[in-house]
CSV table of C-alpha atoms and ligand atoms in Angstrom, one decimal:
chain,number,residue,atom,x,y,z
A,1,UNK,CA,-28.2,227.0,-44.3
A,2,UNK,CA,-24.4,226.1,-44.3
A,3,UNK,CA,-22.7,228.4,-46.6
A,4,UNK,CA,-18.7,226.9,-47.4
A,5,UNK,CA,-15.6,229.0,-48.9
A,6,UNK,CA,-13.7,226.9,-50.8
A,7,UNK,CA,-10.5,228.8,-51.6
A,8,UNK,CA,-7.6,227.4,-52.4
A,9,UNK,CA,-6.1,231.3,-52.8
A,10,UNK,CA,-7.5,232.5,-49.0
A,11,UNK,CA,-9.4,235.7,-49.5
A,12,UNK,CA,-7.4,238.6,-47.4
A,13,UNK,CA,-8.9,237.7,-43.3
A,14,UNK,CA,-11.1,241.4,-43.9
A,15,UNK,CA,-13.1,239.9,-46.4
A,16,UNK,CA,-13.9,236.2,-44.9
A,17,UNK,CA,-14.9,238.6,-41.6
A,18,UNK,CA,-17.3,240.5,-43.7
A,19,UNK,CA,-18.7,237.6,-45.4
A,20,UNK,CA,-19.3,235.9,-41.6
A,21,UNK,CA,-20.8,239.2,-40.3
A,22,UNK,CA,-23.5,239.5,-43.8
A,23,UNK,CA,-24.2,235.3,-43.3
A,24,UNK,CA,-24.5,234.8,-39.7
A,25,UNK,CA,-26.5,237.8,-39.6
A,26,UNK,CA,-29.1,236.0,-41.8
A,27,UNK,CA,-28.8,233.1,-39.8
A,28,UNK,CA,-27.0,230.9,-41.5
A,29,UNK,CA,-23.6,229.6,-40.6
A,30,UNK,CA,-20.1,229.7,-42.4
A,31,UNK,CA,-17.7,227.0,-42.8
A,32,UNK,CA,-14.2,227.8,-43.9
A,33,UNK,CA,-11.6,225.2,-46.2
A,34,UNK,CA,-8.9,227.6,-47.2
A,35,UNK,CA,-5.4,226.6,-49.3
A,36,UNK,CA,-6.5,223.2,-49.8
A,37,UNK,CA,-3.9,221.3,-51.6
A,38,UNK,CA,-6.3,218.1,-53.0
A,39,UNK,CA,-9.5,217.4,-54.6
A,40,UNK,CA,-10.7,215.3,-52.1
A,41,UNK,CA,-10.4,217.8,-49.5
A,42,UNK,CA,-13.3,220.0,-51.6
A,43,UNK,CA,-15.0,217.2,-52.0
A,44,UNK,CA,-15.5,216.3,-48.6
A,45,UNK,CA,-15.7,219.9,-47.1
A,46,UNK,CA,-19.1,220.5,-49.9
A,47,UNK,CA,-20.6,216.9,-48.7
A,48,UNK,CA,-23.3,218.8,-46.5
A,49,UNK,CA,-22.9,222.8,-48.1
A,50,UNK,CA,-26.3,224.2,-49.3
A,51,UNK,CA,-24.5,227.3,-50.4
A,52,UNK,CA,-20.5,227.7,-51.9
A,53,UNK,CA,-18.1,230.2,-52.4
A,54,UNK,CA,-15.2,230.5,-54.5
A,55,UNK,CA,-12.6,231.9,-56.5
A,56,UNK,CA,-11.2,230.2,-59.1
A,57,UNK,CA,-11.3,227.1,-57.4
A,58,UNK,CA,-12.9,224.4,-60.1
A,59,UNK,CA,-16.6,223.0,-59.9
A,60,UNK,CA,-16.5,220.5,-61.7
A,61,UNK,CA,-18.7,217.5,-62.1
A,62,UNK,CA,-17.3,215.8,-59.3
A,63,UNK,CA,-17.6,218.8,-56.9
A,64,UNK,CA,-21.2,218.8,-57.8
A,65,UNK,CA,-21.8,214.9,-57.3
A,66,UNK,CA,-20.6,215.3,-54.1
A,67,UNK,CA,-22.1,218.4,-53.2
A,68,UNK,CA,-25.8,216.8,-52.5
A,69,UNK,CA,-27.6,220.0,-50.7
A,70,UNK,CA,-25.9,222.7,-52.7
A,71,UNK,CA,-28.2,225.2,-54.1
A,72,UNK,CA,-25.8,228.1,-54.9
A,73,UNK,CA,-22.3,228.5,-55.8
A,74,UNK,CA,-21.1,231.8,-56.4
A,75,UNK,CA,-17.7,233.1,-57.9
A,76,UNK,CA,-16.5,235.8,-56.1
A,77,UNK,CA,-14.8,237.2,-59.6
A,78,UNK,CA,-15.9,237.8,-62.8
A,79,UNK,CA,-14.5,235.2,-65.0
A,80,UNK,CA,-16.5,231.5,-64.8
A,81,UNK,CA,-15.0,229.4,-66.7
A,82,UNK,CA,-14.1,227.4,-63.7
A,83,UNK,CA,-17.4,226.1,-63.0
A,84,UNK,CA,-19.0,223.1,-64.9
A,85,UNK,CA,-22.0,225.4,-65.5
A,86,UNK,CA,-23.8,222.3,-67.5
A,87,UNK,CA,-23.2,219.8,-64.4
A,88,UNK,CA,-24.4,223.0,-62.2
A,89,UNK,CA,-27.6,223.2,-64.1
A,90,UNK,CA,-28.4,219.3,-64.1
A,91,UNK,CA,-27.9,219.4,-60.5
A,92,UNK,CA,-30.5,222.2,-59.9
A,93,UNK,CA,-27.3,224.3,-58.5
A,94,UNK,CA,-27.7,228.2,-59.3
A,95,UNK,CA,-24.0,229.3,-60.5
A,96,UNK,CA,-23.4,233.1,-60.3
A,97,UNK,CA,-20.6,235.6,-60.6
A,98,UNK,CA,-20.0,238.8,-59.3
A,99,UNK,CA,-19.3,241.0,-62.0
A,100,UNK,CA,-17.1,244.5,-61.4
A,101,UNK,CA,-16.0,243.5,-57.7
A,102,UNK,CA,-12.4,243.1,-58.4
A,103,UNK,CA,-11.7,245.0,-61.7
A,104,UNK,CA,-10.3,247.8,-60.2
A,105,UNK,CA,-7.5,245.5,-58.7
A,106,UNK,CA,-7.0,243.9,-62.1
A,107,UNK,CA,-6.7,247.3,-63.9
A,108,UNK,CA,-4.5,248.9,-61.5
A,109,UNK,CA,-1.7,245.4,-62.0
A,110,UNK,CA,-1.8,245.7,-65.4
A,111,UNK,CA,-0.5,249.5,-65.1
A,112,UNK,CA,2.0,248.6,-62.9
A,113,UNK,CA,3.1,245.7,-64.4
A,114,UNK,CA,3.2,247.8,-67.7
A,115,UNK,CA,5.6,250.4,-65.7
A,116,UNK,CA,7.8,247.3,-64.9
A,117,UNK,CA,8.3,246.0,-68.8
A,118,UNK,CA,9.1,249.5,-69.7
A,119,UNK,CA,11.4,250.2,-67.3
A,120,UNK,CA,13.5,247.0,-68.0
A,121,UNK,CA,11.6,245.0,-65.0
A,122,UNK,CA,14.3,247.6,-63.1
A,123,UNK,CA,17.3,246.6,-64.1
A,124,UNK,CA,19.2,249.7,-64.3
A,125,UNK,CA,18.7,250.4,-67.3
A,126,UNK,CA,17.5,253.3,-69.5
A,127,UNK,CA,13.9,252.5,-70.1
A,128,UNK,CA,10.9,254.1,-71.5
A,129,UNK,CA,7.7,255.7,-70.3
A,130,UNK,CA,4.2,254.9,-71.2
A,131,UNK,CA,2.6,258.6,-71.8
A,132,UNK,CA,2.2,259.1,-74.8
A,133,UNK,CA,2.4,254.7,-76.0
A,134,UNK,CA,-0.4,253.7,-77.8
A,135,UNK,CA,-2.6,250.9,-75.3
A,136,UNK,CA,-4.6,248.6,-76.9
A,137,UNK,CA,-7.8,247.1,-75.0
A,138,UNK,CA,-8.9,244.0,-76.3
A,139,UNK,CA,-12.5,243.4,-74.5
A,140,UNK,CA,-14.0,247.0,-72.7
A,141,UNK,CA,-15.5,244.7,-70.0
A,142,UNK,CA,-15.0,246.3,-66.5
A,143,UNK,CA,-11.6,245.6,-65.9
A,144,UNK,CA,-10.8,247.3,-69.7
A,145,UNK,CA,-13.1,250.3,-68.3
A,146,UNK,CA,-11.0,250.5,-65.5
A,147,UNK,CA,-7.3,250.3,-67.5
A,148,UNK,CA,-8.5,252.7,-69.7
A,149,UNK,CA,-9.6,255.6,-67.2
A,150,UNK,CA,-5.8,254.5,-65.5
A,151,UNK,CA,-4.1,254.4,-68.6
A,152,UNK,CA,-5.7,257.8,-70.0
A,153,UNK,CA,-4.2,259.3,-66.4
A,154,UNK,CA,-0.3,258.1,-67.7
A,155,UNK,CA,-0.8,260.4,-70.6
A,156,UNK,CA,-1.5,257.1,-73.0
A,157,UNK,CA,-3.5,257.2,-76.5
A,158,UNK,CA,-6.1,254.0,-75.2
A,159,UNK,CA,-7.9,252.3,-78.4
A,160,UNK,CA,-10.3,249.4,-77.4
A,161,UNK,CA,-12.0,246.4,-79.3
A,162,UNK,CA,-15.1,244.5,-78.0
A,163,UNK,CA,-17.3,242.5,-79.9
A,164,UNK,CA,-20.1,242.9,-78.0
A,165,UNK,CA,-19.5,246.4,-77.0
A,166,UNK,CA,-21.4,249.4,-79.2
A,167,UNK,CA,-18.6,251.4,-80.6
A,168,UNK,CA,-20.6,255.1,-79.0
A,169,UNK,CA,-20.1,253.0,-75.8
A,170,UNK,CA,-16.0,252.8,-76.0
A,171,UNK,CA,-16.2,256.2,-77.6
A,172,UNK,CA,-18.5,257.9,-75.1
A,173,UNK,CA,-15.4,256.6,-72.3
A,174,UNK,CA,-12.9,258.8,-74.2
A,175,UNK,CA,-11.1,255.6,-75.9
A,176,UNK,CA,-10.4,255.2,-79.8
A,177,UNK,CA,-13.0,252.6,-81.1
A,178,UNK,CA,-11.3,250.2,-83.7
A,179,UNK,CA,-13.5,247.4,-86.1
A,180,UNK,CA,-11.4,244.4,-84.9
A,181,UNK,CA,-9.0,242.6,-83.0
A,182,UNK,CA,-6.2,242.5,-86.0
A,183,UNK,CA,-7.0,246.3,-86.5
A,184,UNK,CA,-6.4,246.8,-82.4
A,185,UNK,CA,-2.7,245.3,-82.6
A,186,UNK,CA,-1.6,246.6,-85.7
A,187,UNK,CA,-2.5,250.1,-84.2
A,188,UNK,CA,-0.8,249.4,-81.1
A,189,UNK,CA,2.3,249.3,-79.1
A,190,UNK,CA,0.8,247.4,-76.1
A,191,UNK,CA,-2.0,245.3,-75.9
A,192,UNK,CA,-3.9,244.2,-72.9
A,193,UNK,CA,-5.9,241.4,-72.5
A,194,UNK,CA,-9.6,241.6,-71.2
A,195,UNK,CA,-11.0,238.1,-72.9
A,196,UNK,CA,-12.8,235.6,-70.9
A,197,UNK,CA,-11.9,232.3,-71.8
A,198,UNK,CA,-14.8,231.0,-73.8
A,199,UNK,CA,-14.4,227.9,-77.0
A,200,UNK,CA,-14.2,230.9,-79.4
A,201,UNK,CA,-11.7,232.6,-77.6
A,202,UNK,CA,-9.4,229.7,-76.3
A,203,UNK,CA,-6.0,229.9,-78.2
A,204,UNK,CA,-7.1,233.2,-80.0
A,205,UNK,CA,-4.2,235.1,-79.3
A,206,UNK,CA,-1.5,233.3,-81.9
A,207,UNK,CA,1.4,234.6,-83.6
A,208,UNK,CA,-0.5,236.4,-86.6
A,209,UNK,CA,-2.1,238.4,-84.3
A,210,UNK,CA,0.8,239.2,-81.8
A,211,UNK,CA,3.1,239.9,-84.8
A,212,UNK,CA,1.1,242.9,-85.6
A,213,UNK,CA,2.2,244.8,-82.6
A,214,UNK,CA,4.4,247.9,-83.3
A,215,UNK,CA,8.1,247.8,-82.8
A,216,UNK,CA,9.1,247.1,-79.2
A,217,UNK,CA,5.3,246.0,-78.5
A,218,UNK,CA,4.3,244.8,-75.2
A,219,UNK,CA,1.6,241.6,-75.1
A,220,UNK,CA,0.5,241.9,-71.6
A,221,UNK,CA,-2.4,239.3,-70.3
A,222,UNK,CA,-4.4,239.7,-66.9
A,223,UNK,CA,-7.1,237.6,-68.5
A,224,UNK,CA,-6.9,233.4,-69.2
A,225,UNK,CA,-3.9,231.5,-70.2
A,226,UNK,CA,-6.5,229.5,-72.1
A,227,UNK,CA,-6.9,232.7,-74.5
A,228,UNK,CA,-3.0,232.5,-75.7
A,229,UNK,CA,-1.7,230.0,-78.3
A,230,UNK,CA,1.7,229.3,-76.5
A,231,UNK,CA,3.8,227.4,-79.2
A,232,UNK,CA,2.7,230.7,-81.9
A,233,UNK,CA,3.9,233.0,-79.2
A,234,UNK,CA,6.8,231.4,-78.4
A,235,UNK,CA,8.1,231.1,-82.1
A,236,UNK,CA,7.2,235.1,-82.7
A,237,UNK,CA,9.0,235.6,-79.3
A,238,UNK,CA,12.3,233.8,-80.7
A,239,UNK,CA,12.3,235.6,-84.2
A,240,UNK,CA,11.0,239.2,-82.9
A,241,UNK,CA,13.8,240.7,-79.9
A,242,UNK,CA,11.6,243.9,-79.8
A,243,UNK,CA,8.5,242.0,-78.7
A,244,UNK,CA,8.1,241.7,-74.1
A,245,UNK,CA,5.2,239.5,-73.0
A,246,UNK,CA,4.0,240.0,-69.7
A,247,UNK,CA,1.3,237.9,-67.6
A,248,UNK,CA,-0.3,237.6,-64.8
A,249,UNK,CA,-1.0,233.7,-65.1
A,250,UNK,CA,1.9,231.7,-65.6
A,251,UNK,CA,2.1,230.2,-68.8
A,252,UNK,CA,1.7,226.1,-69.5
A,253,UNK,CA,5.2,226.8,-71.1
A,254,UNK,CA,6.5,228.9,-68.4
A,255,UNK,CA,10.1,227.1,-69.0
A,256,UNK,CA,10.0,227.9,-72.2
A,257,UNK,CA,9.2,231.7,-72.4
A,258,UNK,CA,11.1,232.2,-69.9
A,259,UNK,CA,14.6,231.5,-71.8
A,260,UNK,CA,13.0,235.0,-73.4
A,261,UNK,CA,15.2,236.8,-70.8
A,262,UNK,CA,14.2,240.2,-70.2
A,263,UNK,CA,11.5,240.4,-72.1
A,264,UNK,CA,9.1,237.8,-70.4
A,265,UNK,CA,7.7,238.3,-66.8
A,266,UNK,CA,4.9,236.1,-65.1
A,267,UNK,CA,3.8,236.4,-61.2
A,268,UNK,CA,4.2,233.2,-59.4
A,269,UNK,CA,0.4,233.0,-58.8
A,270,UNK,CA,-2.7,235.4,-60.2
A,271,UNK,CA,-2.4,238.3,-58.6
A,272,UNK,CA,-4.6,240.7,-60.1
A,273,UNK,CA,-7.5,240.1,-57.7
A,274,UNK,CA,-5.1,239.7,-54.8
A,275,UNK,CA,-6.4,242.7,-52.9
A,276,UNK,CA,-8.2,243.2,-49.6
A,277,UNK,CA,-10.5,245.5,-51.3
A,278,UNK,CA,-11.2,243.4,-54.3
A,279,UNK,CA,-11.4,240.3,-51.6
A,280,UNK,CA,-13.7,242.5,-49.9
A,281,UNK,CA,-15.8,243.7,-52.5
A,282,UNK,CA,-16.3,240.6,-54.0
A,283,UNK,CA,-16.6,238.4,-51.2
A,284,UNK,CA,-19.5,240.1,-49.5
A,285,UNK,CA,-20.9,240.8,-52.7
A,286,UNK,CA,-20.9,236.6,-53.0
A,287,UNK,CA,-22.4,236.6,-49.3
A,288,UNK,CA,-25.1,238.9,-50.3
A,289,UNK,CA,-26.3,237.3,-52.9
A,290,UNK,CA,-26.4,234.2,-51.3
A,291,UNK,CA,-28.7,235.9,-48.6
A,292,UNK,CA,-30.4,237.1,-51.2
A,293,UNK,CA,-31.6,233.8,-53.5
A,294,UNK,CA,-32.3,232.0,-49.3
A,295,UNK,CA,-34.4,235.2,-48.7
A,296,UNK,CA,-36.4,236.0,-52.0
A,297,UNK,CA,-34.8,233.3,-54.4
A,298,UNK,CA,-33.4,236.2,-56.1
A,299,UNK,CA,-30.7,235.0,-59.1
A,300,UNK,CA,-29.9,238.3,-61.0
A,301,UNK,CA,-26.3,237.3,-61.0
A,302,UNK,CA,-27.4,233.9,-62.5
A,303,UNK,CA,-24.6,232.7,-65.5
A,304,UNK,CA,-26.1,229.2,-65.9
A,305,UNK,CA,-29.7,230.4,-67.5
B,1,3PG,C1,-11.6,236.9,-61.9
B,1,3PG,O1,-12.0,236.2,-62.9
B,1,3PG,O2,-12.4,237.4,-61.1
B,1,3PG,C2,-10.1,237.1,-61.8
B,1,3PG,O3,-9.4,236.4,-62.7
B,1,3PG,C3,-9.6,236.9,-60.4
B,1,3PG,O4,-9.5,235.5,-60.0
B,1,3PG,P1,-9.1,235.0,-58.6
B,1,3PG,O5,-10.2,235.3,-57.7
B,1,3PG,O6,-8.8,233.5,-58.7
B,1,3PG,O7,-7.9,235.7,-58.2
C-alpha cells in the first residue's frame, strides 16, 4: 500500500523518520509532498495513495475525487474540521484523528503566550504575573486538561466549562466547574479557547461574551478562527483599552486587530502543534493506525461513523 503525507506545514524530519520506520516495516511504502504551495500539487501527489496523512491540510471533495485508491486518511491532530467527512464517507474513505497527540504542545503555547500578554509582549514595561489570575477554560478536552494541570503549577485559580464534560469530571482535575460559557467569562480574567470548530460553534465567541471578561481580561485562542466573531471583537476591542487578545491563528482581520497595538498578538503561522514531540507523537500515532485498519481493518479512531 502507498501511504502519502500531504503537509503543507512539514512535520519536524524526527517524526516523518518514525512514520517511515512504523510503514515500511509493515511493508508498505511512504511517499512524501511537503510545503506544497497549490491545490493541484495534492491533487496529483493522492492520484495513486491508498492511505493519507495530514495536518491541517484540506480534504475536500476534490482531494477525494482525485484520490481513487484511498482508503484512509488520517489527521495527525485532533481538530477535523479540515476534512470533507461527508465526501470521505461517500467515497468509502475511513477519516480518523488522533486525539491527545499534540495537546501537551498546545497547552504549554498557551502558558507562554499568556506570560508574554502579561508581561507587555516584553516591552520593558511593568507588567503583571499570572499566579494568583483567574483562567477560564472553555472546552476540558485534552488540550484544556493539559493548561489546566500547567496553569494550576503558575499558582492560577483555573475554572472550566464543557458541555459535554460531567461537572465531577472537571472537578475531580482540581478545576472550578461553572454551568456555562457566559458564567466562565464573567468569572474570569483570562479565557482560553479549547472549541473545535463545529456549525454551533462557528462565530460563538462575539462581543456579549468577550465583554464579560474582568477588567484587564485576556481572550486568548489556540483553537479555530472559525470560533471568533471578528467584526464583535473588533468593536469591543476599540471601546474596551483593558481588554488583550491573543491567538495562535491569525485572524481573517488580522489588519484590523492589529491597529489594537499592544494588546493584540498573533504568530505568523499555528504554532501550537509545532513541536518535534507533538510531530512525533502524532505522526506515528497516524502511521500506526494506518497499519492497523491494512492489518485487522481496525477504525477505533474513526470520526466519519
Ligand atoms: C490540531 O487540531 O491538532 C491542532 O490545531 C494542530 O494543527 P496543525 O497540525 O495544523 O498544527
Amino acid at each position: 500500500m502507498k501511504v502519502l503525507i500531504a503537509t503543507e506545514k512539514p512535520f519536524a524530519a524526527a517524526a516523518v523518520d518514525g512514520i517511515r520506520k512504523e510503514v515500511e516495516a509493515a511493508g508498505h511504502t511512504l511517499a512524501l509532498l511537503e510545503k506544497y504551495t497549490e491545490k493541484t500539487q495534492l491533487l496529483d501527489a493522492v492520484k495513486d495513495a491508498d492511505a493519507l496523512i495530514i495536518r491541517s491540510d484540506k480534504a475536500d471533495a476534490d482531494v477525494f475525487n482525485a484520490a481513487k485508491n484511498l482508503k484512509i486518511v488520517v489527521r495527525a491532530g485532533a481538530g477535523y474540521d479540515n476534512i470533507d467527512l461527508a465526501a470521505a464517507t461517500a467515497h468509502n474513505v475511513v477519516a480518523e484523528n488522533t486525539p491527545g497527540q499534540n495537546s501537551n504542545a498546545v497547552a504549554e503555547l498557551v502558558l507562554g503566550l499568556l506570560v508574554y500578554a502579561v508581561r507587555n509582549f516584553y516591552n520593558g514595561k511593568s507588567g503583571s504575573e499570572l499566579k494568583g489570575k483567574k483562567l477560564g477554560i472553555l472546552a476540558f478536552g485534552n488540550v484544556g486538561r493539559n493548561v489546566a494541570r500547567i496553569a494550576k503549577g503558575f499558582g492560577m485559580e483555573v475554572y472550566a466549562y464543557d458541555a459535554f464534560c460531567p461537572k465531577n469530571v472537571i472537578e475531580e482535575a482540581g478545576v472550578k466547574a461553572v454551568d456555562s460559557q457566559e458564567a466562565l467569562f464573567e468569572n474570569c480574567d483570562i479565557v482560553s479557547l479549547h472549541i473545535p470548530a463545529t456549525p454551533e460553534t462557528k462565530q460563538s465567541i462575539n462581543y456579549a461574551l468577550v465583554n464579560k471578561l474582568h477588567k484587564g481580561g485576556i481572550l486568548i485562542n489556540t483553537a479555530r478562527k472559525e470560533v471568533i466573531n471578528e467584526p464583535e471583537l473588533i468593536k469591543l476591542l476599540g471601546e474596551r483599552e483593558d481588554l488583550k487578545f491573543i491567538t495562535d491563528i491569525k485572524p481573517e482581520a488580522d489588519a484590523d486587530f492589529a491597529k489594537f497595538e499592544g494588546r493584540y498578538f498573533t504568530t505568523p503561522k499555528k504554532m501550537g502543534a509545532q513541536t518535534a514531540e507533538a510531530n512525533i507523537n502524532a505522526g506515528i500515532a497516524a502511521a500506526k493506525q494506518i497499519k492497523a485498519f491494512f492489518a485487522n481493518g481496525d477504525t477505533k479512531f474513526q470520526v466519519n461513523k
